[in-house]
């Protein structure tokens, strides 16, 4: 069973990396890039095949390790 | 008639880079046609990279011995005695091509590789240096390559916790398609705890430790063959990704194992991974080796013996243990969370036998293959000394304006933007980092310190290889001396174009000749090194770039000198002869637009003598600050000394004496002193020219005429060029 | 003063910390491996710099979850002094002993240079050998030292006087060019409320020997020595 | 108009981050995490509202800047 976790900076947190990418894109002539934010995506291969259990366990992983909830939000997809 | 194994075809042999003659020799050695796995092994063992087939003949002419040398070239790194039972172990290595393909990972894995060469021998790595060459500033890739390479070097070195303390950086259009990334590492070991790679002890276990093996770095050319058609080429990257965290664990685990007595031989898996490491260990030990490839820790499923033998996955080592020590060793590697597997045994057959899933999949004789690796005497033409060129300085040129232009130019501007991305003070023994002559790192827990530097002036080497080769060694010698260290020995990285062209071969021969003479005369034996050839794109070669990595010793680090003026009213003395040699200088290039003529002559007797005198003056504490004179000449050197601490100088030099101000005559040092009488006397006794050029004073640089420029203006020019260039918005054409 | 230095896989300033503590206290610190679950009885626990677990997910995140950190948190709550430097600071925020978070440097580049710091409070065990009026000079060497806290948290940190050090110029002024990483309010180090936990990005242990960079860092260890012995 | 780009390491490329996360998760008792790979997600805010044009321009951004196609694959979603 597979799960995907998105970890993104909270909207209120400055994202210098996203900003740098946007500046670089604009510099390359991609003026259409109005704003850019960068996050992490973590793909997990999980034992078992109970989606609800997987969602719960991945949620615990996020709280414990995968995200720092002071600055980051996370979202889980069970695939 | 040539014949082929059923696995292979003429096409596949060609893709492996073997010439017809080499293939015939392979058949002769085996007594049959090699299968694909064996062909792969021949191909990597006889590649330029592993066999040095074009350069071997000339490398043999380098001086490699001396009472200080414990181990010269031929092992993973050179070993030099520094007294009290301590040894310094060091080497330089190129990662040019990988860094051009993928600058971050290419440079990072270059650092990882050279670290392994050094700690394999029992040393704790204590410093990294890097010698970098990039293309034209307006070339589309230069900025991207430079930022990626610097981030990669920092990313790896910072994480493993070894300070990066020095290096050099040049730009020239000749490197547009072939940047150079040479990484040097210096480590310290106990002389009675040095580990070598010669296998021994029939029946001893061969152990694999570190990371798992993946399909990294297996040569693109071999992808087409039948074995691989079930996966697309896109999935087979030839770029290796470095894992500095694992390297750090590997250092600690290996040093922990080395503190006991379980190891017979140890070798890192570098280029050509498992093949060259096992081959070299067996060949050096005069033994055979049998490997069971089914036991190799693999990162991916379905890996073939061919892939395992040729993979260049990083952060791996091969160890021959004493019998019965497997469990002890395993415990250490498990503590450090690293893979550990017994993968084979040492045999007395003189052959490498490869087993996989119970079958023999390869069987090759070791010595015949290793010793028969080709050695070429490639044709070469001597590069003559260029004609003397008279350079006239137009009256419109003003010395201090020229100085400001030069000090803020890509050739001489500060590299702070680079070195501030490197952790230079971790390990808390860095006494002197980037920004001066040599970097200086204390031998932990002692008063001793090691000085280290990398040097090469490619424009001199291009103009006249023999002079340029000697100059690289001489400059390295001077940088060590200027910091207060006695030069000990050197490593070298020979970067050139295609050796099959006689004029390129001529550059190689010339540079090696110059290096050999200089190392002999300056008593800096070459103890290790690396050769990187075929640095060409579209038939255009790089400038000949034989980088010298010099190492020196200070018995008492409290005598160390720096370049900074630390007070006013110090006398400034130039030691050595100033003849006003402007040809091939930065002044000629930047201000006169000339890149013609002869490089400055290198008089090795004078170098040796002047260095010896300067060192004794430093050791007798007569010198407050010291800097050698190199790129840019005397006034550039004074400016660097002044900017380092914001204390200026009044020079009694004529504004129009361009030869004295900017000439690049060799064998010269600037000394700042409170004891000029003693220095002048010492110079007179040694019959060395000495010239009092002025005093430290104020916060400007002033010439005899009263013409003056403030240090803040010079510093601004010096410091702003690189950040300005690197941080400028990406251009639309890029 | 009895001390312990926690060693994680990937720590690389553990030896530097060990030397500084040994030199000042005249006693060999305990080097405590991350897998150990027993913490020796000590007066100060130091979490050194480096790249624990490669810092691959987020700096300090994995180390914060290691067994030994449960012990460190327990000791800190009982009042033992805890000093986290660089990666150690990141670990302390990740495990909740200190507020806020350390993000990528605003320049997006690793930065190693000497910086000047104001000493905001010289009444703590860590700082009482410092003067409030004289900036100190130590090195930073990090890629993720950009201190961030939500507005309310930041106000609380400031209001309670929990800021230990700020980046300043040689004259002690808080100017943007002196801030090497973009930290909010130029924060270089903070205390917990009880002032027994200090996290800081700059490396005092690299400045505990005049030969390698002066004595300004050593004074921090001497403060501890004075307060805890 | 919004676009999302996933940048992941090619399957055969060593992913030290993923490996370290997996080890850490297992160490925390999440034995169900069998394998972990980490990638980037880049969220773009784009001018214009032509999905086909956006897809094309984001593709060009990926080739030029967002992905390192020597070691990374990318996938675009127009939202
Ligand atoms: N790539 C680099 N990495 C680290 N330090 C560098 C690098 N390039 C240049 N430097 C530093 O910049 C200073 C000036 O370099 P260089 O002009 O080559 O010195 P020198 O002329 O004394 O050999 C030296 O201290 C050198 O160590
Ligand atoms: Mg020099």
CSV table of C-alpha atoms in Angstrom, one decimal, chain B residues 99-252:
chain,number,residue,atom,x,y,z
B,99,UNK,CA,31.1,18.1,-12.2
B,100,UNK,CA,30.4,19.4,-15.7
B,101,UNK,CA,27.4,17.0,-16.1
B,102,UNK,CA,26.0,17.6,-12.7
B,103,UNK,CA,28.0,20.2,-10.8
B,104,UNK,CA,26.5,19.7,-7.3
B,105,UNK,CA,26.8,15.9,-7.2
B,106,UNK,CA,29.9,15.8,-9.3
B,107,UNK,CA,31.8,18.0,-6.9
B,108,UNK,CA,30.3,16.5,-3.8
B,109,UNK,CA,31.3,12.9,-4.8
B,110,UNK,CA,34.7,14.3,-5.7
B,111,UNK,CA,35.2,15.4,-2.1
B,112,UNK,CA,33.8,12.1,-0.9
B,113,UNK,CA,36.2,10.1,-3.0
B,114,UNK,CA,39.3,11.9,-1.9
B,115,UNK,CA,38.3,11.7,1.7
B,116,UNK,CA,38.1,7.9,1.3
B,117,UNK,CA,41.5,7.7,-0.2
B,118,UNK,CA,42.9,9.4,2.8
B,119,UNK,CA,41.0,7.7,5.7
B,120,UNK,CA,41.5,4.3,4.0
B,121,UNK,CA,45.1,4.6,5.0
B,122,UNK,CA,44.3,5.1,8.7
B,123,UNK,CA,44.3,8.9,8.7
B,124,UNK,CA,41.7,11.1,10.3
B,125,UNK,CA,41.0,13.7,7.6
B,126,UNK,CA,41.7,17.2,8.9
B,127,UNK,CA,41.4,19.5,5.9
B,128,UNK,CA,39.9,19.9,2.4
B,129,UNK,CA,41.2,22.1,-0.4
B,130,UNK,CA,39.9,22.6,-3.9
B,131,UNK,CA,41.4,23.8,-7.2
B,132,UNK,CA,38.7,25.1,-9.6
B,133,UNK,CA,38.7,26.2,-13.2
B,134,UNK,CA,35.7,27.6,-15.0
B,135,UNK,CA,35.0,29.0,-18.4
B,136,UNK,CA,34.4,32.5,-19.6
B,137,UNK,CA,32.3,34.7,-17.4
B,138,UNK,CA,29.8,35.3,-20.2
B,139,UNK,CA,29.5,31.7,-21.1
B,140,UNK,CA,26.0,30.5,-20.5
B,141,UNK,CA,26.9,27.8,-18.1
B,142,UNK,CA,29.7,29.4,-16.0
B,143,UNK,CA,27.5,30.7,-13.2
B,144,UNK,CA,25.4,27.6,-12.9
B,145,UNK,CA,28.5,25.4,-12.8
B,146,UNK,CA,30.3,27.6,-10.3
B,147,UNK,CA,27.4,27.8,-7.9
B,148,UNK,CA,26.7,24.1,-8.2
B,149,UNK,CA,30.3,23.0,-7.7
B,150,UNK,CA,30.8,25.3,-4.6
B,151,UNK,CA,27.5,24.2,-3.1
B,152,UNK,CA,28.5,20.5,-3.7
B,153,UNK,CA,31.9,20.9,-2.2
B,154,UNK,CA,30.4,22.6,0.8
B,155,UNK,CA,27.5,20.3,1.0
B,156,UNK,CA,29.7,17.3,1.4
B,157,UNK,CA,32.7,18.6,3.4
B,158,UNK,CA,30.5,20.6,5.8
B,159,UNK,CA,28.4,17.6,6.6
B,160,UNK,CA,31.3,15.2,7.2
B,161,UNK,CA,32.8,17.8,9.4
B,162,UNK,CA,36.1,18.3,7.8
B,163,UNK,CA,37.0,21.9,7.3
B,164,UNK,CA,37.6,23.3,3.8
B,165,UNK,CA,40.4,25.7,4.2
B,166,UNK,CA,41.8,26.8,0.9
B,167,UNK,CA,42.0,26.4,-2.8
B,168,UNK,CA,42.2,28.4,-6.0
B,169,UNK,CA,39.7,29.6,-8.7
B,170,UNK,CA,40.5,30.7,-12.2
B,171,UNK,CA,38.3,31.6,-15.2
B,172,UNK,CA,39.3,31.2,-18.9
B,173,UNK,CA,37.3,30.5,-22.0
B,174,UNK,CA,39.5,27.4,-22.5
B,175,UNK,CA,37.4,25.7,-19.7
B,176,UNK,CA,34.0,26.5,-21.3
B,177,UNK,CA,33.3,22.9,-22.1
B,178,UNK,CA,35.6,21.3,-19.5
B,179,UNK,CA,35.6,22.7,-16.1
B,180,UNK,CA,38.2,21.4,-13.6
B,181,UNK,CA,37.3,20.4,-10.1
B,182,UNK,CA,40.3,19.1,-8.2
B,183,UNK,CA,39.8,18.2,-4.6
B,184,UNK,CA,42.5,17.6,-2.1
B,185,UNK,CA,42.4,16.1,1.3
B,186,UNK,CA,44.9,16.1,4.1
B,187,UNK,CA,44.8,13.7,7.1
B,188,UNK,CA,46.9,12.7,10.1
B,189,UNK,CA,47.7,9.3,11.3
B,190,UNK,CA,50.2,7.5,13.6
B,191,UNK,CA,53.2,6.1,11.7
B,192,UNK,CA,52.6,2.7,13.3
B,193,UNK,CA,48.9,2.7,12.3
B,194,UNK,CA,49.1,3.1,8.6
B,195,UNK,CA,47.0,0.7,6.5
B,196,UNK,CA,47.8,-0.5,3.0
B,197,UNK,CA,46.0,-2.2,0.3
B,198,UNK,CA,48.0,-5.3,-0.4
B,199,UNK,CA,45.9,-8.4,0.3
B,200,UNK,CA,47.4,-11.3,2.2
B,201,UNK,CA,46.7,-14.5,4.1
B,202,UNK,CA,45.2,-17.3,2.1
B,203,UNK,CA,41.7,-18.0,3.2
B,204,UNK,CA,41.2,-14.6,4.9
B,205,UNK,CA,37.8,-13.1,4.6
B,206,UNK,CA,37.1,-10.3,2.1
B,207,UNK,CA,34.5,-7.9,3.6
B,208,UNK,CA,32.3,-5.3,2.0
B,209,UNK,CA,31.3,-2.3,4.2
B,210,UNK,CA,29.4,1.0,3.7
B,211,UNK,CA,26.5,1.7,1.4
B,212,UNK,CA,24.6,-0.7,-0.7
B,213,UNK,CA,25.5,-1.1,-4.4
B,214,UNK,CA,23.2,0.5,-6.9
B,215,UNK,CA,23.4,1.0,-10.7
B,216,UNK,CA,25.3,4.3,-10.3
B,217,UNK,CA,27.9,5.3,-12.7
B,218,UNK,CA,27.8,2.3,-15.0
B,219,UNK,CA,29.0,3.6,-18.3
B,220,UNK,CA,26.5,4.9,-20.7
B,221,UNK,CA,28.2,3.2,-23.6
B,222,UNK,CA,27.5,-0.2,-22.3
B,223,UNK,CA,23.8,0.4,-22.0
B,224,UNK,CA,23.0,-0.8,-25.5
B,225,UNK,CA,24.0,-4.4,-24.9
B,226,UNK,CA,21.4,-7.2,-24.7
B,227,UNK,CA,21.5,-7.7,-21.0
B,228,UNK,CA,19.8,-4.4,-20.3
B,229,UNK,CA,16.9,-4.2,-22.7
B,230,UNK,CA,14.3,-4.7,-20.0
B,231,UNK,CA,14.9,-1.2,-18.6
B,232,UNK,CA,15.1,2.0,-20.3
B,233,UNK,CA,18.4,3.9,-20.4
B,234,UNK,CA,16.7,6.9,-18.8
B,235,UNK,CA,16.5,4.9,-15.6
B,236,UNK,CA,20.2,4.2,-15.6
B,237,UNK,CA,21.9,7.3,-14.4
B,238,UNK,CA,25.6,7.7,-14.8
B,239,UNK,CA,25.6,10.4,-12.2
B,240,UNK,CA,26.4,9.2,-8.7
B,241,UNK,CA,24.7,10.9,-5.7
B,242,UNK,CA,26.8,11.5,-2.7
B,243,UNK,CA,25.7,10.7,0.8
B,244,UNK,CA,28.0,12.6,3.2
B,245,UNK,CA,26.2,11.4,6.2
B,246,UNK,CA,27.1,7.8,5.4
B,247,UNK,CA,30.6,8.9,4.7
B,248,UNK,CA,30.9,10.4,8.1
B,249,UNK,CA,29.7,7.1,9.6
B,250,UNK,CA,32.1,5.2,7.4
B,251,UNK,CA,35.0,7.4,8.6
B,252,UNK,CA,34.2,6.8,12.3
